[in-house]
CSV table of C-alpha atoms in Angstrom, one decimal:
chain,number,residue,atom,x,y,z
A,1,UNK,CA,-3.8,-40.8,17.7
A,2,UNK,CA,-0.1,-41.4,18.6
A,3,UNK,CA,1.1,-39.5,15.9
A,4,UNK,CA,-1.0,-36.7,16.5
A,5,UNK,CA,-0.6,-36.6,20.6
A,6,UNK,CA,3.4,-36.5,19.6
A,7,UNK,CA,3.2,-33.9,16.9
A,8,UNK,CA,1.2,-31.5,19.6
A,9,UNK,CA,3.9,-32.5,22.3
A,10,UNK,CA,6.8,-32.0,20.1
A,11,UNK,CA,5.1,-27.9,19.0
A,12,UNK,CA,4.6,-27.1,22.9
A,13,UNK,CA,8.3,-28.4,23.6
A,14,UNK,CA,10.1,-26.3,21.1
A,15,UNK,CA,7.5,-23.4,21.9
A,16,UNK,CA,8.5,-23.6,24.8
A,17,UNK,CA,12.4,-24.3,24.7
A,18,UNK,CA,12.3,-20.7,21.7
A,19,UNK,CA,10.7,-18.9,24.6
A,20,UNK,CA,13.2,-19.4,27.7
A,21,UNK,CA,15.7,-19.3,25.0
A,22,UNK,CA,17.2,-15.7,25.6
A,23,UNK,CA,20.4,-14.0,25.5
A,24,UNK,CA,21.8,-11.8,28.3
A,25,UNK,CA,22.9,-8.4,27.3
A,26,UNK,CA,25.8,-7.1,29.1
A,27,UNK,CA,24.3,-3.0,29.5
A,28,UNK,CA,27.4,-1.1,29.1
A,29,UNK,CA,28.9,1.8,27.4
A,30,UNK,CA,26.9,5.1,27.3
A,31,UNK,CA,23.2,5.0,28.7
A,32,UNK,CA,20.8,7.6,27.8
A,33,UNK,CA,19.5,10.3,30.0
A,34,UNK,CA,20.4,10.6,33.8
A,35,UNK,CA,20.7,7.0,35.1
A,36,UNK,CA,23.2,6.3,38.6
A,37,UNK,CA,26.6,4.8,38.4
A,38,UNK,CA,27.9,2.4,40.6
A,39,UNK,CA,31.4,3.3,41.0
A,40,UNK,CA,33.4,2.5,44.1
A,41,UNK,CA,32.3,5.0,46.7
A,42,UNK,CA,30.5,6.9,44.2
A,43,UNK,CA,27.0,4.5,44.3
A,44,UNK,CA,24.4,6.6,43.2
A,45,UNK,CA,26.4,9.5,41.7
A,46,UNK,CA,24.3,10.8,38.5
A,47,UNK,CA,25.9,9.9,35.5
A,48,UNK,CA,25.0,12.3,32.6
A,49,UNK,CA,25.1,10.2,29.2
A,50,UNK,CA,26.6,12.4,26.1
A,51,UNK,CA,23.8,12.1,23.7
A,52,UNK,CA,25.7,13.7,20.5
A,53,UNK,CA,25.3,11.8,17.4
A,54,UNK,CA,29.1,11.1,17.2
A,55,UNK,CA,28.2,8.9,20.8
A,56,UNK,CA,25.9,6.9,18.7
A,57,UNK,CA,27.7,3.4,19.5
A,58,UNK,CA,27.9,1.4,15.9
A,59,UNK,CA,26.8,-2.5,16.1
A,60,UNK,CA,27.0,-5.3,13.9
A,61,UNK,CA,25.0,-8.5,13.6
A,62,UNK,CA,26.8,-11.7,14.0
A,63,UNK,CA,25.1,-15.3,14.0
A,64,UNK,CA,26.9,-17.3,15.9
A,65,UNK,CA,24.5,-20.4,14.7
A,66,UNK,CA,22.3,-20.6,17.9
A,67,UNK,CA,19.9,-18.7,19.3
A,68,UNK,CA,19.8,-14.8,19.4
A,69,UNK,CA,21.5,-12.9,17.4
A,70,UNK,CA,24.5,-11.0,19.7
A,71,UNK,CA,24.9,-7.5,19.3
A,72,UNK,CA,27.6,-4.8,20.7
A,73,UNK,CA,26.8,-1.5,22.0
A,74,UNK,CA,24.1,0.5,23.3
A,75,UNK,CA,21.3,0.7,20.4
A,76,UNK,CA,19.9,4.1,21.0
A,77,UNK,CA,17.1,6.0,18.6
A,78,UNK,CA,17.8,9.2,18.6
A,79,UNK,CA,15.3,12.2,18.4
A,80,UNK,CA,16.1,16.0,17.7
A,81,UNK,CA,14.5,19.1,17.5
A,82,UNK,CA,15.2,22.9,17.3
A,83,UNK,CA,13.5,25.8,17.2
A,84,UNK,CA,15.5,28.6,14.5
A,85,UNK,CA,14.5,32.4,14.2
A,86,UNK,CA,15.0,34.0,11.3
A,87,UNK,CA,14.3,37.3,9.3
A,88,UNK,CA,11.1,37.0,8.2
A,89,UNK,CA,12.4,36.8,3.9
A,90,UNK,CA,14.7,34.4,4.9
A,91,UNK,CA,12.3,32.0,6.6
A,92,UNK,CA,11.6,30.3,3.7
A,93,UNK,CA,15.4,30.4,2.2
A,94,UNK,CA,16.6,28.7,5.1
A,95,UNK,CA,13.9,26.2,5.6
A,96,UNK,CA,14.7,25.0,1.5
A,97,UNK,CA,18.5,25.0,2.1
A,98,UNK,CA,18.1,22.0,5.2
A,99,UNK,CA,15.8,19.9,2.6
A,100,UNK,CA,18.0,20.6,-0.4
A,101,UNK,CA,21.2,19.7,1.5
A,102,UNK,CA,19.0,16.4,2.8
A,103,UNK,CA,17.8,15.7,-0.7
A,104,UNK,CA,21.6,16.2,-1.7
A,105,UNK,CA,22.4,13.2,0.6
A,106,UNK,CA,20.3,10.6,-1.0
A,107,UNK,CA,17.9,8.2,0.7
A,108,UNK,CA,20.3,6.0,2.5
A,109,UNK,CA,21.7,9.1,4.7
A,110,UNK,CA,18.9,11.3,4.6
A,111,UNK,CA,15.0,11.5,4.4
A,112,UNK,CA,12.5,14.2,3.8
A,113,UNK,CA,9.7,12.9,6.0
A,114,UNK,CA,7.2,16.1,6.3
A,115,UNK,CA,7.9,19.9,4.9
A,116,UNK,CA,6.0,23.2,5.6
A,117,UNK,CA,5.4,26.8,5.6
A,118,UNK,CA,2.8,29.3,6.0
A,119,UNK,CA,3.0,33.3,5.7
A,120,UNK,CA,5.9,33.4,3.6
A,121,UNK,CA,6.5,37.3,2.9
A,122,UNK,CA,5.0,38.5,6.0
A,123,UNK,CA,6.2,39.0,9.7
A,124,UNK,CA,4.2,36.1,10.8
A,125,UNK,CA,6.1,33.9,8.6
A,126,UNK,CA,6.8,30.2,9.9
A,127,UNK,CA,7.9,26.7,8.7
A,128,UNK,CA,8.8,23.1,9.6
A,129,UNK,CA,10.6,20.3,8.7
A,130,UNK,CA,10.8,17.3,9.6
A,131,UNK,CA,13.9,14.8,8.6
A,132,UNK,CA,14.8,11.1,9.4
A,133,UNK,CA,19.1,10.8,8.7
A,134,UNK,CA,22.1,9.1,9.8
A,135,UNK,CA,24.1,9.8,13.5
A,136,UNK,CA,27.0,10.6,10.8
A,137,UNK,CA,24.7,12.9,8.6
A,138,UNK,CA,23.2,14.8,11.5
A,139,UNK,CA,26.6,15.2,13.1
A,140,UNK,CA,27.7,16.7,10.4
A,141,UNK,CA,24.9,19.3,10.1
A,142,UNK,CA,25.1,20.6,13.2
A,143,UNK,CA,29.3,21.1,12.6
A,144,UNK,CA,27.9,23.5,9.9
A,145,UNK,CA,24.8,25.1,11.8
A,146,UNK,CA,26.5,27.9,13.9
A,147,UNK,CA,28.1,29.1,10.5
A,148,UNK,CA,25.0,28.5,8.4
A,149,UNK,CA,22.5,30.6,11.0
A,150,UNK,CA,25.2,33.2,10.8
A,151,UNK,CA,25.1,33.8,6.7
A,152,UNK,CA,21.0,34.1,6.9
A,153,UNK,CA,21.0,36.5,10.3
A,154,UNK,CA,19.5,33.6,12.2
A,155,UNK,CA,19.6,32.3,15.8
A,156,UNK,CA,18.8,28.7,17.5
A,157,UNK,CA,16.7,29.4,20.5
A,158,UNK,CA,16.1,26.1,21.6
A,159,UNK,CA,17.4,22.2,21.0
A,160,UNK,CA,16.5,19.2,22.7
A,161,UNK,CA,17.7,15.6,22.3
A,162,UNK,CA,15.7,12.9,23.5
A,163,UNK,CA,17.3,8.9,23.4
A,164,UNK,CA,15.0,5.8,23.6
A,165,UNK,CA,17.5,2.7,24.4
A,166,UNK,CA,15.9,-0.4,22.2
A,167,UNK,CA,18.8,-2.9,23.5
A,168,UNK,CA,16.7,-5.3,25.1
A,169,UNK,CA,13.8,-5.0,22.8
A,170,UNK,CA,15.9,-5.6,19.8
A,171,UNK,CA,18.1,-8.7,21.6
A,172,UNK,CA,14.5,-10.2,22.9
A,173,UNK,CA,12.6,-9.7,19.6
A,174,UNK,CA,15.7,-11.0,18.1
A,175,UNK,CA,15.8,-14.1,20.0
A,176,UNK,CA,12.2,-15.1,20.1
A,177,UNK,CA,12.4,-14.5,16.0
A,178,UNK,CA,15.1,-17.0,16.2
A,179,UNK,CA,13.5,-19.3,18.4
A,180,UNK,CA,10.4,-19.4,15.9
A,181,UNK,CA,12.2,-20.0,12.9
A,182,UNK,CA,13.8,-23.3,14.5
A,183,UNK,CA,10.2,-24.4,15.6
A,184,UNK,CA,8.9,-23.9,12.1
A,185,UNK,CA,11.7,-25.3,10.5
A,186,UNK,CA,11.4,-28.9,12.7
A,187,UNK,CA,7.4,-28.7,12.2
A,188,UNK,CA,8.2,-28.6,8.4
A,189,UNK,CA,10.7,-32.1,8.8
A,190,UNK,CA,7.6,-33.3,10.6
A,191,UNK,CA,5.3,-32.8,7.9
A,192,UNK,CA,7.6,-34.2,5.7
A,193,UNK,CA,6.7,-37.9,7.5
A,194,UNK,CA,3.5,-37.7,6.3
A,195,UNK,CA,1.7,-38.6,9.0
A,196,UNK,CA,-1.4,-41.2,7.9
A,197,UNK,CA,-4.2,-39.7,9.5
A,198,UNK,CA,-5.5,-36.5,7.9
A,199,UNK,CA,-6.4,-34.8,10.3
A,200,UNK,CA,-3.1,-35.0,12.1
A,201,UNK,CA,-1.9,-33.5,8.7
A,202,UNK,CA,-4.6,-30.4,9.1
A,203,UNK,CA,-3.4,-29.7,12.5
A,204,UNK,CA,0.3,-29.7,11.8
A,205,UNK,CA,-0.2,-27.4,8.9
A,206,UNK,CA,-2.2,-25.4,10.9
A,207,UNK,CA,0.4,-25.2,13.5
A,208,UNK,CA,3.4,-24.0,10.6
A,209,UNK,CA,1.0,-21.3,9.3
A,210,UNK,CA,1.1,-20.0,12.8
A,211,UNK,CA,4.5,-20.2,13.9
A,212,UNK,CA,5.2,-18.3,10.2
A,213,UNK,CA,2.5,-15.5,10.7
A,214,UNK,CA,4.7,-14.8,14.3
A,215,UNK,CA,8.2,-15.0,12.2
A,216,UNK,CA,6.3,-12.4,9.8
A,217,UNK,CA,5.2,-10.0,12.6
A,218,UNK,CA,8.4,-10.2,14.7
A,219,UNK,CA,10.9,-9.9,11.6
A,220,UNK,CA,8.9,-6.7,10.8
A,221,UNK,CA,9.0,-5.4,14.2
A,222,UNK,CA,12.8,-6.1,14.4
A,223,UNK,CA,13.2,-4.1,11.2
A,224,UNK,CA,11.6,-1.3,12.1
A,225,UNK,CA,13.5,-1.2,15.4
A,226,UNK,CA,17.0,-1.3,13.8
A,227,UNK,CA,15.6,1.4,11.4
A,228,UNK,CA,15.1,3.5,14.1
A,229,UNK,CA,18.9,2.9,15.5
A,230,UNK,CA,20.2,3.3,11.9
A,231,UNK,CA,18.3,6.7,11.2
A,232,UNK,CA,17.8,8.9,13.9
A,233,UNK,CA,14.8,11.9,13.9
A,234,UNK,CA,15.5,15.8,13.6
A,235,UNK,CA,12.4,18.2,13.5
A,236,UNK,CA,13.6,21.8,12.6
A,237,UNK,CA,10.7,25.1,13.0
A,238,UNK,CA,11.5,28.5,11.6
A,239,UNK,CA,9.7,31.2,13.1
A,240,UNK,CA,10.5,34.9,11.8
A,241,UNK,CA,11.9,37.4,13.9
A,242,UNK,CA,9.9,40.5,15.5
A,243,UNK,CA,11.7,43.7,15.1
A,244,UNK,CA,11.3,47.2,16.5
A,245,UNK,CA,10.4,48.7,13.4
A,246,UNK,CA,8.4,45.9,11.8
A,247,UNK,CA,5.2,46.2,10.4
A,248,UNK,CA,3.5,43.5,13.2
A,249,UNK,CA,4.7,46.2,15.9
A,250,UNK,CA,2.4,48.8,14.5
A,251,UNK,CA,-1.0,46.2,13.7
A,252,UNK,CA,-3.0,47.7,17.1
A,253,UNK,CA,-2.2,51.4,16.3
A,254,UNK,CA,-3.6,51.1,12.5
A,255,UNK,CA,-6.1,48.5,13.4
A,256,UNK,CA,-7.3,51.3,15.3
A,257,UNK,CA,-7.0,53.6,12.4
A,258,UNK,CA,-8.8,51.2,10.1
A,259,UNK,CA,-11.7,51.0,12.3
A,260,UNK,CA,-12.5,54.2,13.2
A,261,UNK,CA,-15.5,55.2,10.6
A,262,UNK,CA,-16.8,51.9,11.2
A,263,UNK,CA,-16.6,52.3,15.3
A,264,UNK,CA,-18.1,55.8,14.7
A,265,UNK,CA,-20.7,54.6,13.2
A,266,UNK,CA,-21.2,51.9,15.1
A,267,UNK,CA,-21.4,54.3,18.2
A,268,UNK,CA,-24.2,56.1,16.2
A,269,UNK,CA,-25.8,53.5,15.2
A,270,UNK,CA,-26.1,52.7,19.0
A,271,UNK,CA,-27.3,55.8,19.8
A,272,UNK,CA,-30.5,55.6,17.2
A,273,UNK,CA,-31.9,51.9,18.3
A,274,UNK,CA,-31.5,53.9,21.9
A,275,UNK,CA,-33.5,56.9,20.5
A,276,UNK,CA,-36.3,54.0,19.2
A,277,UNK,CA,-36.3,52.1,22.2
A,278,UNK,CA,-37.0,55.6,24.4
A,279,UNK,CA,-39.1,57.0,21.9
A,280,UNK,CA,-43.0,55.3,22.9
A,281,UNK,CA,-41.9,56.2,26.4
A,282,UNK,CA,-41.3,59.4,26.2
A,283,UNK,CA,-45.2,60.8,26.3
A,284,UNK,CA,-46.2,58.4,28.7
A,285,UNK,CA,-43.1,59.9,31.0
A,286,UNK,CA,-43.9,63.2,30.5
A,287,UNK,CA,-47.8,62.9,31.3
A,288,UNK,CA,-46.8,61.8,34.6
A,289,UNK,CA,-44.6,64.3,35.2
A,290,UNK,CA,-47.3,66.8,33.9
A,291,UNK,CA,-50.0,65.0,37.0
A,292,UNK,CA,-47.7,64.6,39.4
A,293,UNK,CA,-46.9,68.3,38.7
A,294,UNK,CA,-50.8,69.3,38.8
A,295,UNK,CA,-51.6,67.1,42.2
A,296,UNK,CA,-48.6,69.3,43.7
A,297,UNK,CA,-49.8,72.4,42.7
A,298,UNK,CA,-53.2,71.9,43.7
A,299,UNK,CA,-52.1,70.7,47.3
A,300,UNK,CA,-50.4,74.1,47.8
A,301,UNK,CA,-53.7,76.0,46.9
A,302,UNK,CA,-56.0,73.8,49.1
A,303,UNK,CA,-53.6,74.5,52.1
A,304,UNK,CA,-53.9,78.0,54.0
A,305,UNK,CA,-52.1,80.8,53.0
A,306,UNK,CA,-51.3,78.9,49.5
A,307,UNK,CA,-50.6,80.8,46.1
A,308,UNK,CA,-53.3,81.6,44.1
């Protein structure tokens, strides 16, 4: 019973020594979106963050051998999107250039994630594409874009960039990751004493399957986070252009034309079913007309001086 009371004490202890065990981030450099500066007599002043791909701060592990693992810089995911008209023939030529040129970059810079198009060859032509790329490889696209949208008659009419700072999530899922490793790695000398009772031996194994199903779950999560720093996420639409003479200008004047036997005939039709629907009224209608004519007339004879 001693072993076991000091096996559970010694888990809780370095549960609990992993979990107060965390780094302080120092939160400077750039800082997405419109946060305030403290500068001098400027407390308070908006501070507007440049949020260009080239401004994506690099950062580099380093273990130092204890606890977290530091890290420098502001670790920012990026996200992108545009909105591109385009001639309606070169919706689709344009849309195929961006995923060749990504395809031509190769999986560590750039990602085909989704790809689509619908109306191609007609004025309501549209597509999408959706990519997952390096700061450096997106920089460099959108050097070439003004030149690019020139060669296929295209415009941008809208961008937006949107940055999600994962500093402290990253350093504190970092840390914690570290914290459980240690506490699996003394559980592990522990078992290694062989304690006598069995099921002292049950609960301690217990306990290590535990502590590694968290260092599975957190070391995923950690991955995915500096994923999303690595590779940031640009969703491109195409729409085609409307033009004065295009054929989508004219679609009320010969939907018009197109319809006009069948609204004709509709309009007859109409008339017919209102025929039938009159038609076993009709005598009934004109018999009282025909009474109400005979009571009159015979009220003007009966009075004196009336017609004959």
């Amino acid at each position: 019973m001693r072993k076991g009371f000091a096996i559970a004490t010694t888990a809780m202890v370095l549960a609990a020594c992993g979990g107060e065990r965390q780094e302080r981030y120092d939160a400077s450099g750039p800082i997405a979106g419109i946060m305030s500066e403290s500068r001098g007599g400027d407390a308070g002043r908006p501070f507007i963050a440049d949020l260009s791909p080239a401004a994506t701060p690099k950062f580099e592990p380093a273990n130092d051998g204890a606890g977290a693992t530091p890290q420098t810089g502001q670790m920012l995911a990026y996200r992108y999107s545009q909105s591109i008209e385009t001639p309606a023939d070169d919706v689709d030529d344009i849309a195929a250039a961006h995923q060749a040129r990504c395809e031509a970059a190769g999986f560590e810079q750039c990602v085909v994630v989704n790809s689509s198009a619908s109306g191609l060859g007609e004025d309501y032509a549209s597509a999408s594409l959706s990519l997952r790329a390096t700061p450096e490889w997106i920089a460099a696209f959108f050097a070439d874009q003004p030149e690019e949208l020139d060669s296929y008659r295209a415009k941008l009419t809208s961008s937006n960039i949107y940055a999600e700072d994962l500093s402290t999530q990253i350093i504190d899922t970092d840390a914690r990751l570290k914290a459980q490793i240690t506490l699996r790695d003394r559980l592990q000398g522990l078992l290694t004493d062989r304690p006598s009772e069995l099921k002292d031996l049950l609960e301690l194994e217990r306990e290590i399957a535990r502590v590694q199903a968290d260092i599975d779950a957190r070391a995923s999560l950690l991955a995915n986070l500096r994923q999303r720093v690595a590779m940031s996420d640009l969703s491109l639409s195409y729409s085609a252009k409307v033009s004065a003479v295009s054929q989508s200008v004219w679609w009320p004047l010969g939907d018009a034309a197109s319809d006009f036997f069948y609204n004709f005939a509709s309009a007859l039709g109409a008339i017919v079913t209102l025929t039938a629907l009159l038609a076993p009224w009709l005598p009934i209608v004109a018999g009282v007309v025909w009474l109400l004519r005979w009571l009159w007339r015979r009220q003007r004879k009966s009075r004196p001086g009336g017609a004959s």
